Coordinates of C-alpha atoms and ligand atoms in Angstrom, one line a residue:
X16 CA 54.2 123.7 65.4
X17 CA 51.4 125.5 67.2
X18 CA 48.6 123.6 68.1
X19 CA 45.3 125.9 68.8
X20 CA 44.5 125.6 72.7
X21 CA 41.0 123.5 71.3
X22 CA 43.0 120.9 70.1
X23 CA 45.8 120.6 73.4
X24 CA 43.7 118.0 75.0
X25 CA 43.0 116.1 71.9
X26 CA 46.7 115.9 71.3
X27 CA 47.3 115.1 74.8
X28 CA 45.0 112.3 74.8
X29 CA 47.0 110.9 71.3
X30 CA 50.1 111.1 73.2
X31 CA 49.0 109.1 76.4
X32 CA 46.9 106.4 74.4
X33 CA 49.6 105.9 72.1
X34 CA 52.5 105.9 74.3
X35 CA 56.0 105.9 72.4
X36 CA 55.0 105.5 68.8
X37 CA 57.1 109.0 67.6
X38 CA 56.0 108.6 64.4
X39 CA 52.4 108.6 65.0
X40 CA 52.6 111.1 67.3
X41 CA 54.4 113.8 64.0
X42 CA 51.5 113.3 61.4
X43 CA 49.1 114.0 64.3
X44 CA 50.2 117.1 65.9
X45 CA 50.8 118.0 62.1
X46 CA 47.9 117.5 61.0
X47 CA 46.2 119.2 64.4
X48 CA 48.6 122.1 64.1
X49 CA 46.4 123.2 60.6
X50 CA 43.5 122.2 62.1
X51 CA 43.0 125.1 64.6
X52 CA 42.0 128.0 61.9
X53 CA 39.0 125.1 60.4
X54 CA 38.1 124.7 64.6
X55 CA 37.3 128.7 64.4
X56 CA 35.8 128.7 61.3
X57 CA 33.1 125.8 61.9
X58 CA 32.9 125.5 65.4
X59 CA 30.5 122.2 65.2
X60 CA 33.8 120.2 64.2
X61 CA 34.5 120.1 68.0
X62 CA 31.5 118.8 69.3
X63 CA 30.3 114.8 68.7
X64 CA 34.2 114.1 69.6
X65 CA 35.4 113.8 65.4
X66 CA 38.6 114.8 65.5
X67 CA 39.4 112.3 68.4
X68 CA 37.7 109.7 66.4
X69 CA 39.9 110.3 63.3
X70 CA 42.8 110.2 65.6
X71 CA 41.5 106.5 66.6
X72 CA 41.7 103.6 64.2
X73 CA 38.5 101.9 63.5
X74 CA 40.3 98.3 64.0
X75 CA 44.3 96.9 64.8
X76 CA 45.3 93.8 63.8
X77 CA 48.5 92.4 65.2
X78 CA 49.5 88.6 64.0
X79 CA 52.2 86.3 64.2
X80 CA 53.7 85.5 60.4
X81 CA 55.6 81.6 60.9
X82 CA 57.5 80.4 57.8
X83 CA 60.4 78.1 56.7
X84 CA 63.3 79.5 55.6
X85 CA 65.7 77.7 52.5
X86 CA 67.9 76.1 55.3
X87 CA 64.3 74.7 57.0
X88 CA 64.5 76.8 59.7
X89 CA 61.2 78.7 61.5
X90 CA 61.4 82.1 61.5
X91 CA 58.9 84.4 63.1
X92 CA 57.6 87.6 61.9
X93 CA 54.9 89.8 62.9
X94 CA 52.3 91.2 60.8
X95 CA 50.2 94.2 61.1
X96 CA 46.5 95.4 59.6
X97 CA 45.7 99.3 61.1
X98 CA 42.5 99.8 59.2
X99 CA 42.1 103.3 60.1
X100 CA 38.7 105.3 58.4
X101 CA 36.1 103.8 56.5
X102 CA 34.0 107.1 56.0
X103 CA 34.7 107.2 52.4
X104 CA 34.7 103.8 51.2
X105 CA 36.7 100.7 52.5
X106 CA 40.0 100.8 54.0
X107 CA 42.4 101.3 51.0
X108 CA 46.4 101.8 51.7
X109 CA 49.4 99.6 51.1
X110 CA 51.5 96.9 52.7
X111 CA 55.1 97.6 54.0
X112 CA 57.7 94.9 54.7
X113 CA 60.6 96.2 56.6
X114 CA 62.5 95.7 59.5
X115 CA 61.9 99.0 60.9
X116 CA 58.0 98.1 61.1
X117 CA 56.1 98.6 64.3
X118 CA 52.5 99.5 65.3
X119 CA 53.7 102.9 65.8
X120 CA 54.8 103.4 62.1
X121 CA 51.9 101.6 60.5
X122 CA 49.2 104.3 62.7
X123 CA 51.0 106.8 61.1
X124 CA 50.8 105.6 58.0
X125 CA 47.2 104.6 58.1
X126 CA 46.2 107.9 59.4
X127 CA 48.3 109.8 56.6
X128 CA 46.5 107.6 54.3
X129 CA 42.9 108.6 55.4
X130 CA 43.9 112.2 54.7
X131 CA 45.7 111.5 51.5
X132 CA 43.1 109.1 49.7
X133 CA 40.3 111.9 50.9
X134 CA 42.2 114.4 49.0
X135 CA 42.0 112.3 45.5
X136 CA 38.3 112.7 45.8
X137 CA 38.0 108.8 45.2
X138 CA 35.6 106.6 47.0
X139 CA 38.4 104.9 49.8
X140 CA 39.2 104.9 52.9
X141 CA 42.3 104.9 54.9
X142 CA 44.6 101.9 56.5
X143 CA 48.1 100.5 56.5
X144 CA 50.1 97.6 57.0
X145 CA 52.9 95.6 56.9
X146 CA 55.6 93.8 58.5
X147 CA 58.5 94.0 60.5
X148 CA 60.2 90.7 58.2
X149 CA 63.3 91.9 56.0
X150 CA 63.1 91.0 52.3
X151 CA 66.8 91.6 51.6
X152 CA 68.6 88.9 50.4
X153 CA 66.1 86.8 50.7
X154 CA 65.4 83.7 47.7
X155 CA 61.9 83.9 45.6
X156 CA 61.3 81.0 47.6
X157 CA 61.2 82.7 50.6
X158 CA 59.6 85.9 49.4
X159 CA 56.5 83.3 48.5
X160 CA 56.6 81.3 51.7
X161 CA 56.2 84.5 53.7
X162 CA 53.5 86.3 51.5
X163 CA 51.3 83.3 52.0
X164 CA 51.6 83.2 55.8
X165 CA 50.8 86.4 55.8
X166 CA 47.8 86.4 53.9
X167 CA 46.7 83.4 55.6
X168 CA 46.2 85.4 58.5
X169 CA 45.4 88.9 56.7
X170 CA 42.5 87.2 54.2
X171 CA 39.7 87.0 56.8
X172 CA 40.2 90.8 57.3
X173 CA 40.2 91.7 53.4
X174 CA 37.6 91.8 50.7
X175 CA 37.0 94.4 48.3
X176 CA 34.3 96.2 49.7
X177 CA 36.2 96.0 53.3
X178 CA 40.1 96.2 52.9
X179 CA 42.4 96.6 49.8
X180 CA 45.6 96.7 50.3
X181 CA 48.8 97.3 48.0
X182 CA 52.4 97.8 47.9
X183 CA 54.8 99.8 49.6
X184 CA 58.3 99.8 51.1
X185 CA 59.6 95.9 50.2
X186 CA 56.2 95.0 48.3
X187 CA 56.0 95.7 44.6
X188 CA 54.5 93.3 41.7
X189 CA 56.5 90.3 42.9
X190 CA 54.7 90.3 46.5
X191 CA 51.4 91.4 46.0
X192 CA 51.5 88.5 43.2
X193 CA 51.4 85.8 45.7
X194 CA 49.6 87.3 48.5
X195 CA 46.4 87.4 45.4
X196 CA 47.4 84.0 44.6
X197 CA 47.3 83.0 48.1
X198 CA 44.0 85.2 48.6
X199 CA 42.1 83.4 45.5
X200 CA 43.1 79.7 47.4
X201 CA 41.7 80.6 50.6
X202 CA 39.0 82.3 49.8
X203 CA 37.7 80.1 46.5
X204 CA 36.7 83.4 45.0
X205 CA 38.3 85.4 42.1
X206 CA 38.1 88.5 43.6
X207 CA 40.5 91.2 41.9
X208 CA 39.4 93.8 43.5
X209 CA 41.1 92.8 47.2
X210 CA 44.4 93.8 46.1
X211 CA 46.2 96.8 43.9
X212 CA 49.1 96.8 42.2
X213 CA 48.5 93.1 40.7
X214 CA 50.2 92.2 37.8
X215 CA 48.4 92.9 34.2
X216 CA 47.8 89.3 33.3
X217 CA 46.1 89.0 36.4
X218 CA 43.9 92.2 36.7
X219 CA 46.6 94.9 37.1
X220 CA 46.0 98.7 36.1
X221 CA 48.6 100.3 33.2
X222 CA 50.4 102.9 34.8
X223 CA 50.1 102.1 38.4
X224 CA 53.8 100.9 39.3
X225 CA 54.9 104.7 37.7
X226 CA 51.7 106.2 39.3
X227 CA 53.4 107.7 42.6
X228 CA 56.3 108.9 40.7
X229 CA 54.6 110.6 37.8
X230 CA 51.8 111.7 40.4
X231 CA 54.2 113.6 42.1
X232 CA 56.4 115.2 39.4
X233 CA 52.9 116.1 37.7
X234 CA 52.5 118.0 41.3
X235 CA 55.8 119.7 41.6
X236 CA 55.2 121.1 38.2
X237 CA 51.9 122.7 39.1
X238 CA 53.3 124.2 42.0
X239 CA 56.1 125.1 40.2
X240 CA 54.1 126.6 37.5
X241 CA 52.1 128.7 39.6
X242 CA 55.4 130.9 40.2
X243 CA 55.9 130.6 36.6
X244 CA 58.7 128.0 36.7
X245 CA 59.1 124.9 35.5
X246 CA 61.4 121.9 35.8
X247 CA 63.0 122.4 32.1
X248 CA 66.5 122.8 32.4
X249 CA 66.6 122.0 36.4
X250 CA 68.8 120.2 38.5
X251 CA 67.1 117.8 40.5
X252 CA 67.6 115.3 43.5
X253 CA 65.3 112.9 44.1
X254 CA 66.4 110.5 47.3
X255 CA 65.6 106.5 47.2
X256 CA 65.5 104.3 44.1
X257 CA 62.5 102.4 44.6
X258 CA 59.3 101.9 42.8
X259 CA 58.8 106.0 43.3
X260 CA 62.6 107.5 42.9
X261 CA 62.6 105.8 39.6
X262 CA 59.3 107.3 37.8
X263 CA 59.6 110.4 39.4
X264 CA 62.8 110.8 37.8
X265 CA 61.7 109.4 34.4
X266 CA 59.0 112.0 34.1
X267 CA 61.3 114.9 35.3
X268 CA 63.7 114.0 32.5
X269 CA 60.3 113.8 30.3
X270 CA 59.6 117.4 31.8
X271 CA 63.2 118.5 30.8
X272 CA 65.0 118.3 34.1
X273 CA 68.4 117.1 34.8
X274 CA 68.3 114.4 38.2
X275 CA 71.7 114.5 39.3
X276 CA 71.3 112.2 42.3
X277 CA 69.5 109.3 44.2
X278 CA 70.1 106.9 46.5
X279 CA 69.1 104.1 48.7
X280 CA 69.8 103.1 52.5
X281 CA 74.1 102.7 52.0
X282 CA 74.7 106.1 50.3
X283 CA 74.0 107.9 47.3
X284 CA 75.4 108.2 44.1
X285 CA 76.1 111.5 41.5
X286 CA 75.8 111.9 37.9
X287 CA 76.4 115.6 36.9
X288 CA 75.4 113.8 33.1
X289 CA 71.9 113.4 34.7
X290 CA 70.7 109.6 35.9
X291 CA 71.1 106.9 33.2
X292 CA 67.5 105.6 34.3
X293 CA 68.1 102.5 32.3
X294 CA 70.9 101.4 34.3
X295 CA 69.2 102.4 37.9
X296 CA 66.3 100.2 36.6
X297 CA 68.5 97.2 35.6
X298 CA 69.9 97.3 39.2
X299 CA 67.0 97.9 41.0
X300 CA 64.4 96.1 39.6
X301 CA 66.2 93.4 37.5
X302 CA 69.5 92.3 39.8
X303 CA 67.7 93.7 43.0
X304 CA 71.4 94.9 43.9
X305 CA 72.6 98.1 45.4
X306 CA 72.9 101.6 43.5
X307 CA 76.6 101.4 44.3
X308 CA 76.9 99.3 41.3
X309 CA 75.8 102.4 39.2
X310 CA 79.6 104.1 40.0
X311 CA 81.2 100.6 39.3
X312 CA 79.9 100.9 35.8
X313 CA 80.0 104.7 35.1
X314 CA 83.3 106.3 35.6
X315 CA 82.0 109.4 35.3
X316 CA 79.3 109.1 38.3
X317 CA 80.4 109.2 42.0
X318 CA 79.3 106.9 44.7
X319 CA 79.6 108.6 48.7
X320 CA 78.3 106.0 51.1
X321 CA 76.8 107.2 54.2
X322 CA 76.3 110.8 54.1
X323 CA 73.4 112.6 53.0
X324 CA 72.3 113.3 49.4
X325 CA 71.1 116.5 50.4
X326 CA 74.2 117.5 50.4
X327 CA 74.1 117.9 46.8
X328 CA 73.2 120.9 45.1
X329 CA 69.7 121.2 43.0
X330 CA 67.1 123.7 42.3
X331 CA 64.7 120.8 43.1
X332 CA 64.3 118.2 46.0
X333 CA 62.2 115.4 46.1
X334 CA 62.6 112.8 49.3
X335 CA 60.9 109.7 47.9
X336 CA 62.4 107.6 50.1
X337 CA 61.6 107.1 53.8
X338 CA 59.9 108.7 56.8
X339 CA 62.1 111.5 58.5
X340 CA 65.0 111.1 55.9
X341 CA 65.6 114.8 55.3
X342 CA 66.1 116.8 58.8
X343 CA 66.5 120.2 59.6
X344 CA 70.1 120.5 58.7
X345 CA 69.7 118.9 55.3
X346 CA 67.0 121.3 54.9
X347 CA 69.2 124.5 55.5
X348 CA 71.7 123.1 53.6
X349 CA 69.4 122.9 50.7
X350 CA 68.2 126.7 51.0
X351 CA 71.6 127.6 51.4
X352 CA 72.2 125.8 47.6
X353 CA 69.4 127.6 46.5
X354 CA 66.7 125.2 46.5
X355 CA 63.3 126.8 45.3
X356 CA 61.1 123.7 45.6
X357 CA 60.8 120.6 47.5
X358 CA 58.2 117.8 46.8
X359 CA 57.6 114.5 49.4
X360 CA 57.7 111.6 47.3
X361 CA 57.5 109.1 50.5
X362 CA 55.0 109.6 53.5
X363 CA 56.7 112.0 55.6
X364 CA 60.2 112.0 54.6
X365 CA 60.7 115.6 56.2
X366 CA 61.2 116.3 59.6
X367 CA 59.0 118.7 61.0
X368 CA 61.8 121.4 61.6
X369 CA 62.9 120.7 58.2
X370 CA 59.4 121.6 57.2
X371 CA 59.3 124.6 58.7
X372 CA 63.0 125.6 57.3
X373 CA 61.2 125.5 53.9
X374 CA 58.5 127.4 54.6
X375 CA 60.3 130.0 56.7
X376 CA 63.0 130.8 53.9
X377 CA 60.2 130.8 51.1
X378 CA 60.8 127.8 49.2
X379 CA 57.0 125.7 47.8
X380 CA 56.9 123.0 49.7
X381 CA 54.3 120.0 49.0
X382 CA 53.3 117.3 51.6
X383 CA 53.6 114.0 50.7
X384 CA 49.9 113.4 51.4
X385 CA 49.4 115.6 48.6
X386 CA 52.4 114.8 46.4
X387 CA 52.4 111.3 46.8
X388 CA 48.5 111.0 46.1
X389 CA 48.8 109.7 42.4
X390 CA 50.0 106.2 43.8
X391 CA 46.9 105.4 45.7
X392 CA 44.5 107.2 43.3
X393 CA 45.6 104.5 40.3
X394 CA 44.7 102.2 42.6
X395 CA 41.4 103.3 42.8
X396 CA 40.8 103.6 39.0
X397 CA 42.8 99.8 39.0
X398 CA 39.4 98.7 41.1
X399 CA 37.2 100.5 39.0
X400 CA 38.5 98.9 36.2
X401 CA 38.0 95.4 38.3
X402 CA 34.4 96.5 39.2
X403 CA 34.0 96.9 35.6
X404 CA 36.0 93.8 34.7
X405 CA 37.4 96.5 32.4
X406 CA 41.1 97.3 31.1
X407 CA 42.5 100.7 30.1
X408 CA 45.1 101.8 27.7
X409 CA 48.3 103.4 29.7
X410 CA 47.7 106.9 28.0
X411 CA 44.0 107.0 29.3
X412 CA 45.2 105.8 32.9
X413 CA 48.1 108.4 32.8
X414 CA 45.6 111.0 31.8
X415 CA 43.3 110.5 34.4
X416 CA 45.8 110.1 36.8
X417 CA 47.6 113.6 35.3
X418 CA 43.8 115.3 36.1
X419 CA 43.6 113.8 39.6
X420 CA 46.7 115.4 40.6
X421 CA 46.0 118.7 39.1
X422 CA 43.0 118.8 41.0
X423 CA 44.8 117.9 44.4
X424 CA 47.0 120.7 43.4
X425 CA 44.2 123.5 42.8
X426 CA 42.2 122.1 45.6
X427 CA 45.0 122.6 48.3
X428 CA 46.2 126.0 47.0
X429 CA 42.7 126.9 46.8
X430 CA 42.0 126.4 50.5
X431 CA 45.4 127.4 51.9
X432 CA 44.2 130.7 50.1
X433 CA 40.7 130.7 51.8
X434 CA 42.2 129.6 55.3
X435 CA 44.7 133.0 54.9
X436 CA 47.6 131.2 53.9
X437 CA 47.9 131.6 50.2
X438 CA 50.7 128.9 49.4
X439 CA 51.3 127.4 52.1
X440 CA 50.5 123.3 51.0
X441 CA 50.6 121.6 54.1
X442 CA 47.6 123.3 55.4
X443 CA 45.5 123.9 52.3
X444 CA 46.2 119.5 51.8
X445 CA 45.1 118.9 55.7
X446 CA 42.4 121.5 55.7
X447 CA 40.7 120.3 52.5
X448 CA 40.9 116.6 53.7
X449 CA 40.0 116.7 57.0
X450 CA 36.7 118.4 55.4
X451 CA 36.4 115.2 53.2
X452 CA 36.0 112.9 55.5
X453 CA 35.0 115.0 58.4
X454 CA 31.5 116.0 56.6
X455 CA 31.4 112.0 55.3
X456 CA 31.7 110.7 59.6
X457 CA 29.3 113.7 60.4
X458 CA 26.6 111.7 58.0
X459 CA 27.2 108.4 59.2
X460 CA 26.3 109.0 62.8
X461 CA 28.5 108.5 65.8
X462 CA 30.0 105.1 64.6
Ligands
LIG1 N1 51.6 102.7 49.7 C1 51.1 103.7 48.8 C2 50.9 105.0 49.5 O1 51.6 105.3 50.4 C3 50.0 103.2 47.9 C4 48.8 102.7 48.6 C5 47.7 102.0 47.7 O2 47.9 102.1 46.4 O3 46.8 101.5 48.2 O4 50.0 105.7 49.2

């Protein structure tokens, strides 16, 4: 990636400030490396320091998480708050329980998410966090026990005109349940608005568990459109069988395509009948067990463990996932299949060599801060439903959520074209972001 000779000491100082966190490091110098032609083009971006203060998150919080296991023993977790840009409204991104969970891996996520929630055009800013406590196997009891330390410490941080957080990786409907309920004790407040992703009895939005899915299939097909293709009658891959694998592959099968195969962190199974979704959803969502079960009950299907889906051949890819899942050689065996399209599903599932394999050999590639967008944009209409102590059928949430993403789409091939690179997503997405919030932190003063 070429970063413009401007930029070199901005990235340099990222590097040394930031010492080892790899991941936070990639969606930097990815984001610098669009940001060179926007540096030539309006000069005053470089002075009053703003690209170093996007790189710098507003606030870190780092906190120890103590619960009690079912056998009564104390376990210790840690727990993380990176509340990265409030330029364009409060600190809006989701929560991610996982082992792999550092400081490093929330930045980058936080700072993805500023970019991201500027592109929906919705009032929010950008944060991220999580922790690095390991939800498998674990009894509801457990799940509750650790939700509520968490949020014992996270509350005083929240509110919802400061922080909102949501789901992500390991936090779905179950979690963010008794975080609110946990929120609503401490606090004495009924305040919906602090959390996304709630439940509808309890102030939830229709269509937001789908939202990242759809959001991103509704993508792929724009971009796919504008070489007049579509996903009717395509074979498809879409990696991970979470809360976004499963939507996105419900509305490709709505769009006509066939999904062939998906996975999750043991292997990957393949269905040349196309995905039974029912059956994914039972084992994902219902018996929380792994999708090597799918095999045990179709005969037809195969189950590889280990290995990469990418090795399967489709016309269509879409990593939804994990950060840095598909690498450079999964990406060249992919155009060697013939892949003409590849949409992120997860934040940054791509490597960036992989990346650049795309775009080299021609194929439309869309960055997950692009892609992935519809997730975080429900969440905002969920809080302006909250504001509005208001409730919204699913087709009118799924129709504004349809129009956000076509605008996403049209706004990023739109600048790529105006920056002299007609097509190419990645920099029409950071280009037209970093104006959002660049023009919103040139307003507010050197805060
Ligand atoms: N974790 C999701 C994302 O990566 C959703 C965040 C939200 O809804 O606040 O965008």
């Amino acid at each position: 990636m070429h970063i413009d000779e401007k930029l070199t000491p901005i990235l340099a100082e990222v590097l040394h400030r930031n010492a080892g966190e790899d991941e936070f490091h990639q969606a930097v110098k990815e984001v610098l490396g669009s940001l060179g032609r926007v540096a030539a083009k309006h000069p005053r971006y470089a002075n009053g320091a703003l690209i170093e203060r996007l790189c710098e998150p507003e606030r870190q919080v780092i906190f120890r998480v103590p619960w009690v296991d079912d056998q009564g023993q104390v376990r210790i977790n840690r727990g993380f708050r990176v509340q990265f840009n409030s330029a364009l409204g409060p600190y809006k991104g989701g929560l991610r329980f996982h082992p792999s969970v550092n400081v490093g891996i929330i930045k980058f996520l936080g700072f993805e998410q500023t970019f991201k929630n500027a592109l929906t055009g919705m009032p929010i800013g950008g944060g991220k966090g999580g922790s690095d406590f390991n939800p498998r196997g674990r009894s509801d009891g457990e799940i509750m026990r650790f939700c509520q330390s968490f949020m014992t410490e996270l509350h005083r941080h929240l509110g919802e005109n400061v922080d909102v957080p949501a789901g992500d990786i390991g936090v779905g409907g179950r979690e963010i349940g008794y975080m609110f309920g946990q929120y609503k004790r401490l606090t004495n407040r009924y305040e919906a608005g602090v959390l996304t992703g709630k439940g509808l009895t309890y102030g939830g939005s229709r269509a937001r568990t789908e939202a990242t899915g759809y959001g991103a299939t509704y993508f792929v097909q724009s971009m796919l459109g504008t070489k007049g293709q579509s996903f009717a009658g395509r074979r498809v891959s879409v990696s991970g069988s979470g809360n976004v694998a499963i939507y996105a592959i419900e509305k490709i099968a709505e769009f006509g395509g066939k999904v062939v195969a998906c996975s999750d962190s043991n292997g990957y199974i393949v269905d040349d009948h196309g995905i039974d979704l029912a059956l994914v959803k039972e084992i994902k969502e219902v018996r929380r067990a792994r999708i090597s079960e799918y095999a045990a009950v179709k005969s037809a299907a195969h189950y590889i463990e280990g290995g990469s889906i990418w090795d399967v051949p489709a016309d269509v890819a879409m990593p939804s996932a994990t950060q840095n899942e598909l690498t450079g050689k999964d990406a060249r065996t992919l155009v060697n299949n013939g892949v003409i399209a590849v949409g992120e599903g997860a934040n940054m599932p791509c490597t960036p060599e992989a990346v650049r394999v795309f775009q080299e050999a021609g194929v439309l590639f869309a960055p997950g801060k692009a892609a992935n967008a519809g997730g975080v944009a429900t969440s905002a209409l969920e809080m302006q439903q909250n504001a509005s102590r208001d409730s919204w059928t699913f087709e009118q949430t799924e129709a504004r959520l349809a129009d956000v993403m076509r605008n996403i789409h049209d706004r990023c091939a739109e600048t790529a074209a105006d920056y002299g690179a007609p097509g190419d997503y990645v920099l029409g997405a950071n280009i037209a972001s970093f104006l959002r919030v660049a023009e919103a932190m040139e307003a507010l003063g050197v805060i």
